[in-house]
Every structure is written in structure tokens, then in C-alpha cells.
Amino acid sequence: MVGLQIIPHNASNHTVRHVISVDGHDSEAIAAAITEAKSVTNKPSMICCKTIIGFGSPNKSGTHDCHGAPLGDDEIAATRKFLNWTHAPFEIPENVYAQWDQKEKGATNQVNWNEKFSAYQAAYPELASEFERRVIKGELPKDFEEKANAFIQECHENSENIASRKASQNAIEAFGHVLPEMLGGSADLAGSNLTLWSGSKGIQEDAAGNYIFYGVREFGMSGIMNGISLHGGFINYGATFMMFMEYARNAVRMSALMGIQNIFVYTHDSIGQGEDGPTHQPIEQLTNLRTTPNLTTWRPCDATESAVAWKAAVQNQKAPTALIFSRQGLPAMTRNQSQVSDIAKGAYILQNCDGTPDVILMATGSEVALAVESAKVLTEQGKKVRVVSMPSTNVFDAQTNDYKESVLPANVTKRVAIEAAHVDFWAKYVGLNGAVVGMTTFGESAPGNVLLEYFGFTVDNVINTVNKL
């Protein structure tokens, strides 16, 4: 085989993998290598293609000059001569066009599909109608809204103190029975992300399923999710630790840029996860997610907010959603029915006072409970305190000015935001006269409750911060 070389390396390594090295500019050698790799069934194959940057350019190949700038007319002419390319710009040779032209094959496939689907419609009219509506058109079940609201109401009435990652799993369990098109996965952290439910079945080479064990490949997982979403027919979710969205950042950004539905589930959301240390404790990641255009981010504080967040993610079919959940257990908040409805607006008044507040405490996720505890002490000290839970700043920002003013009135300038993430994000909500109890450094390695106290997520520190205002 011209240009084909099998590299044994050493005997022990050669027994576990099949390595082929080829000239990356030799299409025949590459094709031969692929054929060779397909013939090996007892071990993985790796094809190494050696290439030269700017190949074909006589004067610029092998240099950075051909990477980010045009070659120029003279060098283009020289390159054409070197490659023996005699065709004019944008002229496709007939033999090349013929090999790529798939119109006839596509038309045949379309006819075959239409015939088969017509036969299926005649035999199973109800199933065919449901398939067309759900898979082809991407519509949710007619009763999804009703069943999702019933689950939210159940969480509200039967509140329990659980980690929001567990509340997320409960939501997946509830919605999985309603949405057979849900396709889940995790980057080797299914047991920690809690994204498996009773109906989960791992996808294998010889069997269908609805859950992908992606392995330790956060970027690969997120890129594959983009492909699945572009294919259509599925409601796609994938999970990892929130810190590891760093590895997946570009694929997440591309999802937002393309405007496709993906549900990115990120657990272990703060220094509250504890012992894994600062390498695993996200600080600036929430800000990045919230400021990514066309990406909606939710950080719920308990099971009820988690259920609302999941419902919103499923219904958000034109853009991706990031759902942020805690490792540690969180207390359930007390709400009335109106407050439950207002969760879907991204932020709402969780606890209020008579008259105009002296101070507004706003928080998300695990810090909402701290805001409530602090408000109780401040109220005992004679202050009028409002507590605002803000599970989704993106959704809140999209509300009417009247609603936003009703939650965060402009005349109340003494505001304190509480969140175990970077402080700078909150400037637009607390203003110049407010303050933030948050993070300005990386975390440390210690139990979560120890770290939260060490970094000032305590009632005493919140009260001191309010009093300084």
C-alpha cells in the first residue's frame, strides 16, 4: 500500500491497539488505512495522519503565514500550479460533482420514506399522527403542561429537605414517564449527577436505550448533544459537575449560537460541595453561563423551584438551558400558591414586610435559606426586610418593567445579594449603594459547611453587611 505504514511500537502496546500512520495528504492512503482499521475487530485502531500546514503553497507551507491571512494572488497562482489545479475559481469539475451529487438518491429515499410512512399511517393512524406531531414537528404532549404543573404542585405540598440534585432526579423521573423522547446522559458521573431514573436504559452497540454513558469527555458529550439536537426527535440532556463545564464551554456556546434545545445539567455547584477542593469548586462559571447570549440558566433553591426549572427547560425548544444543582441538602421553602406561580418569572418575593423595605436580600440556590434566616434576625432588630429568590436572572430580566419594579423597587437602594459565586455578577442588581456576600477568591479543601462559614456565608456576616449599609 502506497504511503501506508503499520507501527508496532513495542510488543506489549501492540497487543492492545492497532496504530496506522499515513500521509495525511494522500487520499488513497487514508482510504486504505480506514479499510485496514475496519478489518481489525479485537482491538481499537488509531489512524495518525501527518500533514503540513498550508500544503501546496510553495512559499508559505509549513509556516504561520498561511494560517490566518490570505495567500495573495501570486501565491494562489503558484499553489494552483503546484497542485496541478487548472479549473477556474468556484468551478467544480464534472467528475467531482458527479461523485458528490446525491439529488437522485435523496429523491429516491424521500419517495421510499413517503411510501412507507403512508402505509404506516393507513395501518396505525393514531400512532402515525402522534409520531408526526411529536418527532417530526417536535411538539410536546398535549397534557404535558397539566402533568408538569401537577408535579410542581406535588413538590409544593409535600416539601422535603433534599439536595437540589436529588430534586432534579425526581423531576427527571416525573417527566420521563410523560416524555419517552427524553434522551439523557452523563460524563462518567451519572451516580453523582443523579440523572438516571427508573426508566433509564443504557445505549449499547446491539441494543436501543435512552441513556448515554459518555465517559470522561465533557466537551465530547456536549458536542454530541448538539448533534442529537440538530438531528431532532429527542429532548436531550447531559450532565457533569458544574466546574467541568469549563471543558465543554465551546460546545455549550455553539448550542446557544445555533439556537438549539439542549438541557445541560450541572451539579456540585459551589464551595458547598467541600472536600474535592478548589479545583472542583466553581466560582466564576455561573457568571459565564448567565452572560452567554441565548442561554437560560437556573439555580433553584429547593424541590419546587427545581421542578419549575425542569419544566421551563423542556419547554425552551429554541435555545439551550443550564440547570445548576447542589450536592448538599437544602431546606424546603414555605410559599403560597401565588409565589409558586411566580417562580416561572425567574425571581419573586419569597418573604415580604409591611410597607417599603429598609433592605432587600436576594439570593439563589443554597443561599436562599441563609437569606431567610438572616431576614428573621434583622426583622427582630426592627428592620423591614424583603427576601427575593432569583432562580433565573435571565428569565427575570425578560419580564415586564412593572413586574421587575414590583420585586426590586428602584427606591429601595439598600440591597444585599447572597450567592456562593463571584461577586461581580450582582452589581446590576444591588447598584452602587448595595453589597454582595459572595466569592472573590478560589475555594479551599475542607467540608462544605466549614467552607461556607469560613468564606462568610453566615447569618452574622449577612447582618453585618446589611448594618454597614
Short mmCIF file of N, CA, C and O in Angstrom, two decimals, residues 241-243 266-286 299 324-330 364-367 370 418-423 437-458 461:
data_model
loop_
_atom_site.label_atom_id
_atom_site.label_comp_id
_atom_site.label_asym_id
_atom_site.label_seq_id
_atom_site.Cartn_x
_atom_site.Cartn_y
_atom_site.Cartn_z
N PHE A 241 -20.22 17.74 36.61
CA PHE A 241 -20.05 18.73 37.68
C PHE A 241 -20.00 20.12 37.03
O PHE A 241 -19.49 20.29 35.93
N MET A 242 -20.49 21.12 37.75
CA MET A 242 -20.54 22.46 37.18
C MET A 242 -19.14 22.97 36.83
O MET A 242 -18.95 23.66 35.82
N MET A 243 -18.15 22.62 37.62
CA MET A 243 -16.80 23.07 37.34
C MET A 243 -16.33 22.59 35.98
O MET A 243 -15.58 23.27 35.27
N TYR A 266 -25.82 20.67 35.55
CA TYR A 266 -24.55 20.86 36.26
C TYR A 266 -24.80 20.76 37.78
O TYR A 266 -25.52 21.59 38.34
N THR A 267 -24.19 19.77 38.40
CA THR A 267 -24.34 19.59 39.85
C THR A 267 -23.05 19.98 40.56
O THR A 267 -22.07 20.36 39.93
N HIS A 268 -23.07 19.90 41.91
CA HIS A 268 -21.91 20.27 42.73
C HIS A 268 -21.53 21.72 42.41
O HIS A 268 -20.46 22.00 41.87
N ASP A 269 -22.44 22.62 42.75
CA ASP A 269 -22.47 23.96 42.16
C ASP A 269 -21.67 25.03 42.88
O ASP A 269 -21.69 26.19 42.46
N SER A 270 -20.98 24.71 43.99
CA SER A 270 -20.32 25.79 44.73
C SER A 270 -19.27 25.23 45.68
O SER A 270 -19.01 24.01 45.69
N ILE A 271 -18.71 26.10 46.51
CA ILE A 271 -17.77 25.66 47.55
C ILE A 271 -18.48 24.74 48.54
O ILE A 271 -17.82 24.01 49.29
N GLY A 272 -19.81 24.73 48.52
CA GLY A 272 -20.57 23.89 49.44
C GLY A 272 -20.37 22.41 49.20
O GLY A 272 -20.73 21.59 50.04
N GLN A 273 -19.78 22.03 48.05
CA GLN A 273 -19.53 20.60 47.82
C GLN A 273 -18.35 20.11 48.65
O GLN A 273 -18.21 18.91 48.88
N GLY A 274 -17.45 21.02 49.05
CA GLY A 274 -16.47 20.67 50.07
C GLY A 274 -15.19 20.02 49.64
O GLY A 274 -14.39 20.60 48.91
N GLU A 275 -14.99 18.77 50.08
CA GLU A 275 -13.66 18.17 50.18
C GLU A 275 -12.89 18.02 48.88
O GLU A 275 -11.67 17.87 48.90
N ASP A 276 -13.54 18.04 47.74
CA ASP A 276 -12.80 17.89 46.48
C ASP A 276 -11.85 19.05 46.23
O ASP A 276 -10.96 18.95 45.39
N GLY A 277 -12.06 20.15 46.93
CA GLY A 277 -11.11 21.25 46.87
C GLY A 277 -11.38 22.25 45.76
O GLY A 277 -12.32 22.11 44.99
N PRO A 278 -10.52 23.28 45.68
CA PRO A 278 -10.78 24.40 44.77
C PRO A 278 -10.78 24.02 43.29
O PRO A 278 -11.37 24.72 42.48
N THR A 279 -10.13 22.92 42.92
CA THR A 279 -10.16 22.50 41.51
C THR A 279 -11.55 22.08 41.09
O THR A 279 -11.88 22.08 39.90
N HIS A 280 -12.39 21.68 42.04
CA HIS A 280 -13.73 21.21 41.75
C HIS A 280 -14.83 22.18 42.20
O HIS A 280 -16.01 21.89 42.05
N GLN A 281 -14.43 23.31 42.75
CA GLN A 281 -15.41 24.26 43.29
C GLN A 281 -15.57 25.45 42.33
O GLN A 281 -14.66 26.27 42.20
N PRO A 282 -16.71 25.55 41.64
CA PRO A 282 -16.90 26.64 40.67
C PRO A 282 -17.02 27.99 41.37
O PRO A 282 -17.65 28.12 42.42
N ILE A 283 -16.43 29.00 40.77
CA ILE A 283 -16.51 30.37 41.29
C ILE A 283 -17.08 31.30 40.21
O ILE A 283 -18.11 31.93 40.39
N GLU A 284 -16.39 31.36 39.08
CA GLU A 284 -16.76 32.29 38.00
C GLU A 284 -17.67 31.67 36.95
O GLU A 284 -18.12 32.36 36.03
N GLN A 285 -17.96 30.37 37.06
CA GLN A 285 -18.68 29.68 36.00
C GLN A 285 -20.14 30.14 35.87
O GLN A 285 -20.69 30.20 34.77
N LEU A 286 -20.78 30.45 37.00
CA LEU A 286 -22.17 30.92 36.93
C LEU A 286 -22.28 32.20 36.11
O LEU A 286 -23.20 32.36 35.30
N ARG A 299 -30.74 28.33 38.83
CA ARG A 299 -30.12 27.78 40.04
C ARG A 299 -31.18 27.75 41.14
O ARG A 299 -31.31 28.66 41.94
N ILE A 324 -28.57 24.29 37.36
CA ILE A 324 -27.48 24.25 38.33
C ILE A 324 -28.01 23.70 39.65
O ILE A 324 -28.94 24.27 40.24
N PHE A 325 -27.40 22.62 40.15
CA PHE A 325 -27.91 21.94 41.34
C PHE A 325 -26.82 21.71 42.39
O PHE A 325 -25.63 21.58 42.06
N SER A 326 -27.26 21.60 43.64
CA SER A 326 -26.33 21.45 44.76
C SER A 326 -26.02 20.00 45.05
O SER A 326 -26.80 19.09 44.75
N ARG A 327 -24.87 19.78 45.65
CA ARG A 327 -24.54 18.46 46.19
C ARG A 327 -25.20 18.28 47.55
O ARG A 327 -25.73 17.22 47.85
N GLN A 328 -25.17 19.33 48.38
CA GLN A 328 -25.63 19.23 49.76
C GLN A 328 -27.15 19.41 49.87
O GLN A 328 -27.78 19.98 48.99
N GLY A 329 -27.71 18.89 50.95
CA GLY A 329 -29.14 19.02 51.19
C GLY A 329 -29.54 20.45 51.43
O GLY A 329 -28.79 21.24 52.02
N LEU A 330 -30.75 20.82 50.97
CA LEU A 330 -31.27 22.17 51.13
C LEU A 330 -32.66 22.13 51.75
O LEU A 330 -33.46 21.26 51.42
N THR A 364 -29.83 33.01 45.51
CA THR A 364 -30.19 31.90 44.64
C THR A 364 -29.73 30.60 45.30
O THR A 364 -28.87 30.59 46.19
N GLY A 365 -30.31 29.49 44.86
CA GLY A 365 -29.84 28.17 45.26
C GLY A 365 -29.70 27.99 46.75
O GLY A 365 -30.59 28.36 47.53
N SER A 366 -28.56 27.45 47.16
CA SER A 366 -28.35 27.09 48.56
C SER A 366 -28.31 28.29 49.49
O SER A 366 -28.46 28.14 50.71
N GLU A 367 -28.13 29.50 48.95
CA GLU A 367 -28.04 30.67 49.82
C GLU A 367 -29.39 31.32 50.11
O GLU A 367 -29.47 32.26 50.90
N LEU A 370 -30.16 30.92 53.72
CA LEU A 370 -29.38 31.85 54.53
C LEU A 370 -30.03 33.24 54.52
O LEU A 370 -30.06 33.92 55.56
N ILE A 418 -26.73 37.49 47.98
CA ILE A 418 -26.01 36.42 48.68
C ILE A 418 -25.91 35.22 47.74
O ILE A 418 -26.93 34.64 47.37
N GLU A 419 -24.69 34.89 47.34
CA GLU A 419 -24.50 33.74 46.45
C GLU A 419 -23.06 33.26 46.56
O GLU A 419 -22.12 34.05 46.51
N ALA A 420 -22.89 31.94 46.65
CA ALA A 420 -21.55 31.35 46.76
C ALA A 420 -20.91 31.25 45.39
O ALA A 420 -20.53 30.18 44.91
N ALA A 421 -20.78 32.40 44.74
CA ALA A 421 -20.15 32.52 43.42
C ALA A 421 -19.55 33.91 43.35
O ALA A 421 -19.62 34.68 44.31
N HIS A 422 -18.96 34.26 42.22
CA HIS A 422 -18.23 35.53 42.14
C HIS A 422 -19.15 36.73 42.33
O HIS A 422 -20.26 36.77 41.79
N VAL A 423 -18.67 37.71 43.09
CA VAL A 423 -19.50 38.85 43.49
C VAL A 423 -19.83 39.78 42.32
O VAL A 423 -20.88 40.44 42.33
N VAL A 437 -22.55 39.39 49.37
CA VAL A 437 -21.87 38.36 50.14
C VAL A 437 -21.60 37.23 49.16
O VAL A 437 -22.51 36.51 48.75
N GLY A 438 -20.36 37.11 48.73
CA GLY A 438 -20.02 36.14 47.69
C GLY A 438 -18.55 35.81 47.70
O GLY A 438 -17.86 36.00 48.71
N MET A 439 -18.05 35.36 46.57
CA MET A 439 -16.67 34.89 46.45
C MET A 439 -15.84 35.85 45.60
O MET A 439 -16.29 36.34 44.56
N THR A 440 -14.60 36.10 46.05
CA THR A 440 -13.63 36.87 45.27
C THR A 440 -12.34 36.08 45.09
O THR A 440 -11.41 36.56 44.45
N THR A 441 -12.28 34.89 45.67
CA THR A 441 -11.10 34.03 45.57
C THR A 441 -11.54 32.64 45.16
O THR A 441 -12.74 32.35 45.06
N PHE A 442 -10.58 31.76 44.92
CA PHE A 442 -10.89 30.35 44.74
C PHE A 442 -11.26 29.75 46.10
O PHE A 442 -11.06 30.38 47.14
N GLY A 443 -11.79 28.54 46.09
CA GLY A 443 -12.18 27.88 47.34
C GLY A 443 -11.00 27.25 48.06
O GLY A 443 -9.84 27.55 47.78
N GLU A 444 -11.32 26.37 48.97
CA GLU A 444 -10.31 25.64 49.73
C GLU A 444 -10.78 24.19 49.86
O GLU A 444 -11.90 23.85 49.47
N SER A 445 -9.93 23.37 50.45
CA SER A 445 -10.28 21.96 50.66
C SER A 445 -10.68 21.75 52.12
O SER A 445 -9.84 21.84 53.02
N ALA A 446 -11.95 21.49 52.32
CA ALA A 446 -12.50 21.25 53.66
C ALA A 446 -13.95 20.84 53.49
O ALA A 446 -14.52 20.98 52.42
N PRO A 447 -14.60 20.32 54.53
CA PRO A 447 -16.03 20.02 54.44
C PRO A 447 -16.83 21.26 54.03
O PRO A 447 -16.48 22.39 54.38
N GLY A 448 -17.91 21.03 53.30
CA GLY A 448 -18.68 22.13 52.75
C GLY A 448 -19.17 23.12 53.79
O GLY A 448 -19.08 24.34 53.60
N ASN A 449 -19.70 22.63 54.91
CA ASN A 449 -20.22 23.54 55.93
C ASN A 449 -19.11 24.39 56.55
O ASN A 449 -19.32 25.55 56.91
N VAL A 450 -17.90 23.81 56.65
CA VAL A 450 -16.76 24.55 57.17
C VAL A 450 -16.39 25.68 56.20
O VAL A 450 -16.12 26.81 56.62
N LEU A 451 -16.37 25.36 54.92
CA LEU A 451 -16.01 26.37 53.92
C LEU A 451 -17.02 27.50 53.86
O LEU A 451 -16.64 28.68 53.74
N LEU A 452 -18.30 27.17 53.91
CA LEU A 452 -19.33 28.21 53.86
C LEU A 452 -19.18 29.19 55.01
O LEU A 452 -19.31 30.42 54.83
N GLU A 453 -18.87 28.68 56.18
CA GLU A 453 -18.64 29.57 57.32
C GLU A 453 -17.35 30.36 57.15
O GLU A 453 -17.31 31.57 57.41
N TYR A 454 -16.31 29.69 56.68
CA TYR A 454 -15.01 30.33 56.51
C TYR A 454 -15.08 31.51 55.53
O TYR A 454 -14.45 32.55 55.74
N PHE A 455 -15.86 31.35 54.48
CA PHE A 455 -15.96 32.40 53.46
C PHE A 455 -17.10 33.39 53.73
O PHE A 455 -17.42 34.22 52.87
N GLY A 456 -17.71 33.32 54.89
CA GLY A 456 -18.65 34.35 55.30
C GLY A 456 -20.10 34.12 54.96
O GLY A 456 -20.90 35.06 55.02
N PHE A 457 -20.47 32.91 54.64
CA PHE A 457 -21.88 32.63 54.36
C PHE A 457 -22.57 32.22 55.66
O PHE A 457 -22.97 31.08 55.86
N THR A 458 -22.69 33.24 56.53
CA THR A 458 -23.28 33.06 57.85
C THR A 458 -24.28 34.18 58.11
O THR A 458 -24.21 35.25 57.49
N ASN A 461 -22.50 37.40 59.27
CA ASN A 461 -21.87 38.19 58.23
C ASN A 461 -22.89 38.92 57.37
O ASN A 461 -22.67 40.07 56.97
#
